[in-house]
Amino acid sequence: MGDVRDQKAFRQHFEFTGERLKTTPREYDKTHPMIDDLRRIDFIAVAPLSEAEVTSAEIVKILIDRVRAARPLMRFLCDAIDVPY
C-alpha cells in the first residue's frame, strides 16, 4: 500500500479520506511502519477538481490523467481481495 500511496502521480492528485480506527488494531504494534494504513476502515481516495477544471475544455484529459494516477491503487485493492482489475 505504501508504494501505491507514495507514488508522485497519486500524491499530486489524490488525498485519502474516510473512516479510521481510533486505536491501533490489537494484532499490530503502534510503531508499525504501515500503522496509518492499518487503521483505515475504508480506502477512499479523492481527487478534488475546481469549477474551472470541470468547465474547461481540458476536462476529458484531466479525468483521464486522474484515472491513470488511480490505477495502482485500484490494482492493489483488487489484488487484495483477489478480483480481476
mmCIF file of N, CA and C in Angstrom:
data_model
loop_
_atom_site.group_PDB
_atom_site.id
_atom_site.type_symbol
_atom_site.label_atom_id
_atom_site.label_comp_id
_atom_site.label_asym_id
_atom_site.label_seq_id
_atom_site.Cartn_x
_atom_site.Cartn_y
_atom_site.Cartn_z
ATOM 1 N N MET A 1 0.818 -1.189 0.000
ATOM 2 C CA MET A 1 0.000 0.000 0.000
ATOM 3 C C MET A 1 0.862 1.253 0.000
ATOM 4 N N GLY A 2 1.934 1.232 0.779
ATOM 5 C CA GLY A 2 2.804 2.396 0.860
ATOM 6 C C GLY A 2 3.384 2.773 -0.489
ATOM 7 N N ASP A 3 3.764 1.760 -1.283
ATOM 8 C CA ASP A 3 4.316 2.036 -2.607
ATOM 9 C C ASP A 3 3.302 2.757 -3.481
ATOM 10 N N VAL A 4 2.054 2.359 -3.381
ATOM 11 C CA VAL A 4 0.993 2.976 -4.180
ATOM 12 C C VAL A 4 0.704 4.382 -3.667
ATOM 13 N N ARG A 5 0.490 4.490 -2.381
ATOM 14 C CA ARG A 5 0.125 5.769 -1.761
ATOM 15 C C ARG A 5 1.206 6.830 -1.963
ATOM 16 N N ASP A 6 2.452 6.411 -1.982
ATOM 17 C CA ASP A 6 3.557 7.357 -2.042
ATOM 18 C C ASP A 6 4.016 7.705 -3.457
ATOM 19 N N GLN A 7 3.382 7.149 -4.471
ATOM 20 C CA GLN A 7 3.759 7.489 -5.838
ATOM 21 C C GLN A 7 3.447 8.955 -6.106
ATOM 22 N N LYS A 8 4.382 9.625 -6.768
ATOM 23 C CA LYS A 8 4.250 11.061 -7.023
ATOM 24 C C LYS A 8 2.955 11.413 -7.757
ATOM 25 N N ALA A 9 2.629 10.662 -8.810
ATOM 26 C CA ALA A 9 1.413 10.954 -9.595
ATOM 27 C C ALA A 9 0.166 10.822 -8.730
ATOM 28 N N PHE A 10 0.155 9.845 -7.831
ATOM 29 C CA PHE A 10 -1.006 9.656 -6.955
ATOM 30 C C PHE A 10 -1.091 10.798 -5.944
ATOM 31 N N ARG A 11 0.002 11.078 -5.263
ATOM 32 C CA ARG A 11 0.014 12.129 -4.243
ATOM 33 C C ARG A 11 -0.306 13.501 -4.823
ATOM 34 N N GLN A 12 0.070 13.717 -6.072
ATOM 35 C CA GLN A 12 -0.156 15.003 -6.721
ATOM 36 C C GLN A 12 -1.650 15.302 -6.861
ATOM 37 N N HIS A 13 -2.470 14.286 -7.028
ATOM 38 C CA HIS A 13 -3.889 14.498 -7.311
ATOM 39 C C HIS A 13 -4.837 14.033 -6.202
ATOM 40 N N PHE A 14 -4.454 13.014 -5.459
ATOM 41 C CA PHE A 14 -5.385 12.373 -4.537
ATOM 42 C C PHE A 14 -5.037 12.594 -3.081
ATOM 43 N N GLU A 15 -6.071 12.541 -2.268
ATOM 44 C CA GLU A 15 -5.907 12.516 -0.818
ATOM 45 C C GLU A 15 -6.859 11.457 -0.279
ATOM 46 N N PHE A 16 -6.420 10.760 0.749
ATOM 47 C CA PHE A 16 -7.274 9.743 1.353
ATOM 48 C C PHE A 16 -8.244 10.392 2.315
ATOM 49 N N THR A 17 -9.432 9.848 2.349
ATOM 50 C CA THR A 17 -10.459 10.283 3.279
ATOM 51 C C THR A 17 -11.178 9.022 3.754
ATOM 52 N N GLY A 18 -12.133 9.172 4.588
ATOM 53 C CA GLY A 18 -12.877 8.004 5.062
ATOM 54 C C GLY A 18 -12.619 7.726 6.524
ATOM 55 N N GLU A 19 -13.275 6.687 7.002
ATOM 56 C CA GLU A 19 -13.181 6.354 8.421
ATOM 57 C C GLU A 19 -11.876 5.668 8.763
ATOM 58 N N ARG A 20 -11.462 5.894 10.006
ATOM 59 C CA ARG A 20 -10.246 5.264 10.530
ATOM 60 C C ARG A 20 -10.539 4.759 11.938
ATOM 61 N N LEU A 21 -9.844 3.721 12.312
ATOM 62 C CA LEU A 21 -9.943 3.243 13.685
ATOM 63 C C LEU A 21 -9.356 4.295 14.615
ATOM 64 N N LYS A 22 -9.948 4.442 15.785
ATOM 65 C CA LYS A 22 -9.429 5.410 16.747
ATOM 66 C C LYS A 22 -8.190 4.878 17.464
ATOM 67 N N THR A 23 -8.080 3.565 17.532
ATOM 68 C CA THR A 23 -6.940 2.945 18.204
ATOM 69 C C THR A 23 -6.228 1.990 17.248
ATOM 70 N N THR A 24 -5.069 1.561 17.643
ATOM 71 C CA THR A 24 -4.286 0.617 16.852
ATOM 72 C C THR A 24 -4.919 -0.768 16.925
ATOM 73 N N PRO A 25 -5.021 -1.483 15.796
ATOM 74 C CA PRO A 25 -5.534 -2.853 15.851
ATOM 75 C C PRO A 25 -4.681 -3.701 16.820
ATOM 76 N N ARG A 26 -5.330 -4.556 17.585
ATOM 77 C CA ARG A 26 -4.646 -5.356 18.612
ATOM 78 C C ARG A 26 -3.468 -6.159 18.083
ATOM 79 N N GLU A 27 -3.569 -6.623 16.861
ATOM 80 C CA GLU A 27 -2.541 -7.515 16.308
ATOM 81 C C GLU A 27 -1.255 -6.782 15.942
ATOM 82 N N TYR A 28 -1.267 -5.444 15.966
ATOM 83 C CA TYR A 28 -0.125 -4.677 15.462
ATOM 84 C C TYR A 28 0.443 -3.744 16.516
ATOM 85 N N ASP A 29 1.741 -3.561 16.437
ATOM 86 C CA ASP A 29 2.441 -2.626 17.306
ATOM 87 C C ASP A 29 2.126 -1.196 16.859
ATOM 88 N N LYS A 30 2.039 -0.287 17.817
ATOM 89 C CA LYS A 30 1.734 1.113 17.493
ATOM 90 C C LYS A 30 2.805 1.760 16.623
ATOM 91 N N THR A 31 4.001 1.181 16.608
ATOM 92 C CA THR A 31 5.093 1.750 15.818
ATOM 93 C C THR A 31 5.259 1.070 14.458
ATOM 94 N N HIS A 32 4.322 0.211 14.106
ATOM 95 C CA HIS A 32 4.394 -0.476 12.807
ATOM 96 C C HIS A 32 4.513 0.580 11.706
ATOM 97 N N PRO A 33 5.401 0.375 10.721
ATOM 98 C CA PRO A 33 5.606 1.391 9.680
ATOM 99 C C PRO A 33 4.363 1.677 8.828
ATOM 100 N N MET A 34 3.415 0.777 8.793
ATOM 101 C CA MET A 34 2.205 0.977 7.987
ATOM 102 C C MET A 34 0.975 1.225 8.866
ATOM 103 N N ILE A 35 1.181 1.682 10.108
ATOM 104 C CA ILE A 35 0.070 1.789 11.054
ATOM 105 C C ILE A 35 -1.041 2.719 10.556
ATOM 106 N N ASP A 36 -0.703 3.779 9.838
ATOM 107 C CA ASP A 36 -1.752 4.671 9.322
ATOM 108 C C ASP A 36 -2.667 3.934 8.355
ATOM 109 N N ASP A 37 -2.090 3.090 7.507
ATOM 110 C CA ASP A 37 -2.902 2.318 6.567
ATOM 111 C C ASP A 37 -3.657 1.202 7.274
ATOM 112 N N LEU A 38 -3.053 0.601 8.280
ATOM 113 C CA LEU A 38 -3.716 -0.473 9.016
ATOM 114 C C LEU A 38 -4.924 0.038 9.802
ATOM 115 N N ARG A 39 -4.938 1.299 10.146
ATOM 116 C CA ARG A 39 -6.059 1.875 10.888
ATOM 117 C C ARG A 39 -7.211 2.304 9.983
ATOM 118 N N ARG A 40 -7.024 2.251 8.677
ATOM 119 C CA ARG A 40 -8.101 2.645 7.756
ATOM 120 C C ARG A 40 -9.237 1.623 7.795
ATOM 121 N N ILE A 41 -10.449 2.113 7.844
ATOM 122 C CA ILE A 41 -11.627 1.254 7.749
ATOM 123 C C ILE A 41 -12.009 1.114 6.278
ATOM 124 N N ASP A 42 -11.804 2.172 5.530
ATOM 125 C CA ASP A 42 -12.073 2.129 4.102
ATOM 126 C C ASP A 42 -10.959 2.872 3.357
ATOM 127 N N PHE A 43 -10.888 2.625 2.081
ATOM 128 C CA PHE A 43 -9.844 3.227 1.244
ATOM 129 C C PHE A 43 -10.514 4.106 0.200
ATOM 130 N N ILE A 44 -10.748 5.347 0.566
ATOM 131 C CA ILE A 44 -11.387 6.298 -0.330
ATOM 132 C C ILE A 44 -10.348 7.352 -0.692
ATOM 133 N N ALA A 45 -10.060 7.445 -1.977
ATOM 134 C CA ALA A 45 -9.128 8.456 -2.459
ATOM 135 C C ALA A 45 -9.911 9.478 -3.266
ATOM 136 N N VAL A 46 -9.733 10.737 -2.942
ATOM 137 C CA VAL A 46 -10.475 11.817 -3.579
ATOM 138 C C VAL A 46 -9.496 12.712 -4.331
ATOM 139 N N ALA A 47 -9.875 13.057 -5.548
ATOM 140 C CA ALA A 47 -9.097 13.994 -6.363
ATOM 141 C C ALA A 47 -9.969 15.222 -6.592
ATOM 142 N N PRO A 48 -9.853 16.219 -5.744
ATOM 143 C CA PRO A 48 -10.695 17.407 -5.885
ATOM 144 C C PRO A 48 -10.478 18.103 -7.229
ATOM 145 N N LEU A 49 -11.558 18.622 -7.792
ATOM 146 C CA LEU A 49 -11.496 19.384 -9.030
ATOM 147 C C LEU A 49 -12.132 20.754 -8.783
ATOM 148 N N SER A 50 -11.509 21.773 -9.309
ATOM 149 C CA SER A 50 -12.077 23.111 -9.183
ATOM 150 C C SER A 50 -13.178 23.291 -10.225
ATOM 151 N N GLU A 51 -13.984 24.302 -10.035
ATOM 152 C CA GLU A 51 -15.030 24.613 -11.018
ATOM 153 C C GLU A 51 -14.391 24.928 -12.369
ATOM 154 N N ALA A 52 -13.274 25.628 -12.334
ATOM 155 C CA ALA A 52 -12.575 25.975 -13.585
ATOM 156 C C ALA A 52 -12.114 24.721 -14.320
ATOM 157 N N GLU A 53 -11.625 23.720 -13.578
ATOM 158 C CA GLU A 53 -11.198 22.471 -14.225
ATOM 159 C C GLU A 53 -12.382 21.723 -14.827
ATOM 160 N N VAL A 54 -13.458 21.646 -14.075
ATOM 161 C CA VAL A 54 -14.635 20.903 -14.530
ATOM 162 C C VAL A 54 -15.252 21.535 -15.775
ATOM 163 N N THR A 55 -15.193 22.824 -15.872
ATOM 164 C CA THR A 55 -15.819 23.509 -17.003
ATOM 165 C C THR A 55 -14.840 23.817 -18.138
ATOM 166 N N SER A 56 -13.592 23.389 -17.986
ATOM 167 C CA SER A 56 -12.601 23.693 -19.021
ATOM 168 C C SER A 56 -12.700 22.719 -20.199
ATOM 169 N N ALA A 57 -12.114 23.121 -21.290
ATOM 170 C CA ALA A 57 -12.058 22.256 -22.471
ATOM 171 C C ALA A 57 -11.140 21.062 -22.230
ATOM 172 N N GLU A 58 -10.337 21.123 -21.182
ATOM 173 C CA GLU A 58 -9.369 20.070 -20.859
ATOM 174 C C GLU A 58 -9.928 19.012 -19.908
ATOM 175 N N ILE A 59 -11.211 19.068 -19.572
ATOM 176 C CA ILE A 59 -11.761 18.171 -18.561
ATOM 177 C C ILE A 59 -11.559 16.694 -18.902
ATOM 178 N N VAL A 60 -11.695 16.324 -20.136
ATOM 179 C CA VAL A 60 -11.515 14.917 -20.505
ATOM 180 C C VAL A 60 -10.075 14.485 -20.227
ATOM 181 N N LYS A 61 -9.117 15.304 -20.615
ATOM 182 C CA LYS A 61 -7.708 14.999 -20.354
ATOM 183 C C LYS A 61 -7.442 14.925 -18.846
ATOM 184 N N ILE A 62 -8.007 15.853 -18.089
ATOM 185 C CA ILE A 62 -7.834 15.865 -16.633
ATOM 186 C C ILE A 62 -8.364 14.566 -16.030
ATOM 187 N N LEU A 63 -9.561 14.157 -16.434
ATOM 188 C CA LEU A 63 -10.158 12.928 -15.895
ATOM 189 C C LEU A 63 -9.354 11.692 -16.279
ATOM 190 N N ILE A 64 -8.870 11.648 -17.497
ATOM 191 C CA ILE A 64 -8.038 10.515 -17.920
ATOM 192 C C ILE A 64 -6.758 10.461 -17.089
ATOM 193 N N ASP A 65 -6.146 11.619 -16.839
ATOM 194 C CA ASP A 65 -4.942 11.660 -16.004
ATOM 195 C C ASP A 65 -5.226 11.165 -14.592
ATOM 196 N N ARG A 66 -6.375 11.548 -14.049
ATOM 197 C CA ARG A 66 -6.734 11.115 -12.680
ATOM 198 C C ARG A 66 -6.964 9.608 -12.623
ATOM 199 N N VAL A 67 -7.652 9.078 -13.625
ATOM 200 C CA VAL A 67 -7.911 7.634 -13.667
ATOM 201 C C VAL A 67 -6.590 6.882 -13.782
ATOM 202 N N ARG A 68 -5.703 7.368 -14.600
ATOM 203 C CA ARG A 68 -4.381 6.726 -14.732
ATOM 204 C C ARG A 68 -3.607 6.784 -13.416
ATOM 205 N N ALA A 69 -3.672 7.909 -12.727
ATOM 206 C CA ALA A 69 -2.972 8.044 -11.451
ATOM 207 C C ALA A 69 -3.559 7.123 -10.388
ATOM 208 N N ALA A 70 -4.849 6.808 -10.495
ATOM 209 C CA ALA A 70 -5.520 5.938 -9.519
ATOM 210 C C ALA A 70 -5.330 4.457 -9.821
ATOM 211 N N ARG A 71 -4.875 4.134 -11.007
ATOM 212 C CA ARG A 71 -4.740 2.732 -11.423
ATOM 213 C C ARG A 71 -3.949 1.871 -10.429
ATOM 214 N N PRO A 72 -2.789 2.319 -9.921
ATOM 215 C CA PRO A 72 -2.060 1.469 -8.975
ATOM 216 C C PRO A 72 -2.856 1.166 -7.702
ATOM 217 N N LEU A 73 -3.617 2.136 -7.204
ATOM 218 C CA LEU A 73 -4.448 1.887 -6.022
ATOM 219 C C LEU A 73 -5.526 0.873 -6.345
ATOM 220 N N MET A 74 -6.190 1.027 -7.477
ATOM 221 C CA MET A 74 -7.231 0.084 -7.862
ATOM 222 C C MET A 74 -6.670 -1.318 -8.032
ATOM 223 N N ARG A 75 -5.515 -1.422 -8.636
ATOM 224 C CA ARG A 75 -4.883 -2.729 -8.820
ATOM 225 C C ARG A 75 -4.550 -3.341 -7.455
ATOM 226 N N PHE A 76 -4.001 -2.540 -6.542
ATOM 227 C CA PHE A 76 -3.676 -3.013 -5.203
ATOM 228 C C PHE A 76 -4.925 -3.529 -4.485
ATOM 229 N N LEU A 77 -5.999 -2.745 -4.519
ATOM 230 C CA LEU A 77 -7.229 -3.141 -3.826
ATOM 231 C C LEU A 77 -7.842 -4.398 -4.442
ATOM 232 N N CYS A 78 -7.842 -4.492 -5.762
ATOM 233 C CA CYS A 78 -8.378 -5.686 -6.417
ATOM 234 C C CYS A 78 -7.540 -6.917 -6.095
ATOM 235 N N ASP A 79 -6.223 -6.771 -6.107
ATOM 236 C CA ASP A 79 -5.351 -7.885 -5.738
ATOM 237 C C ASP A 79 -5.579 -8.319 -4.300
ATOM 238 N N ALA A 80 -5.825 -7.356 -3.424
ATOM 239 C CA ALA A 80 -6.022 -7.662 -2.001
ATOM 240 C C ALA A 80 -7.247 -8.541 -1.762
ATOM 241 N N ILE A 81 -8.267 -8.386 -2.599
ATOM 242 C CA ILE A 81 -9.469 -9.203 -2.412
ATOM 243 C C ILE A 81 -9.634 -10.235 -3.533
ATOM 244 N N ASP A 82 -8.566 -10.412 -4.300
ATOM 245 C CA ASP A 82 -8.484 -11.454 -5.316
ATOM 246 C C ASP A 82 -9.600 -11.374 -6.373
ATOM 247 N N VAL A 83 -9.772 -10.147 -6.899
ATOM 248 C CA VAL A 83 -10.691 -9.962 -8.025
ATOM 249 C C VAL A 83 -9.908 -9.334 -9.173
ATOM 250 N N PRO A 84 -10.301 -9.605 -10.410
ATOM 251 C CA PRO A 84 -9.561 -9.030 -11.545
ATOM 252 C C PRO A 84 -9.761 -7.518 -11.630
ATOM 253 N N TYR A 85 -8.744 -6.857 -12.112
ATOM 254 C CA TYR A 85 -8.838 -5.409 -12.347
ATOM 255 C C TYR A 85 -8.970 -5.169 -13.831
#
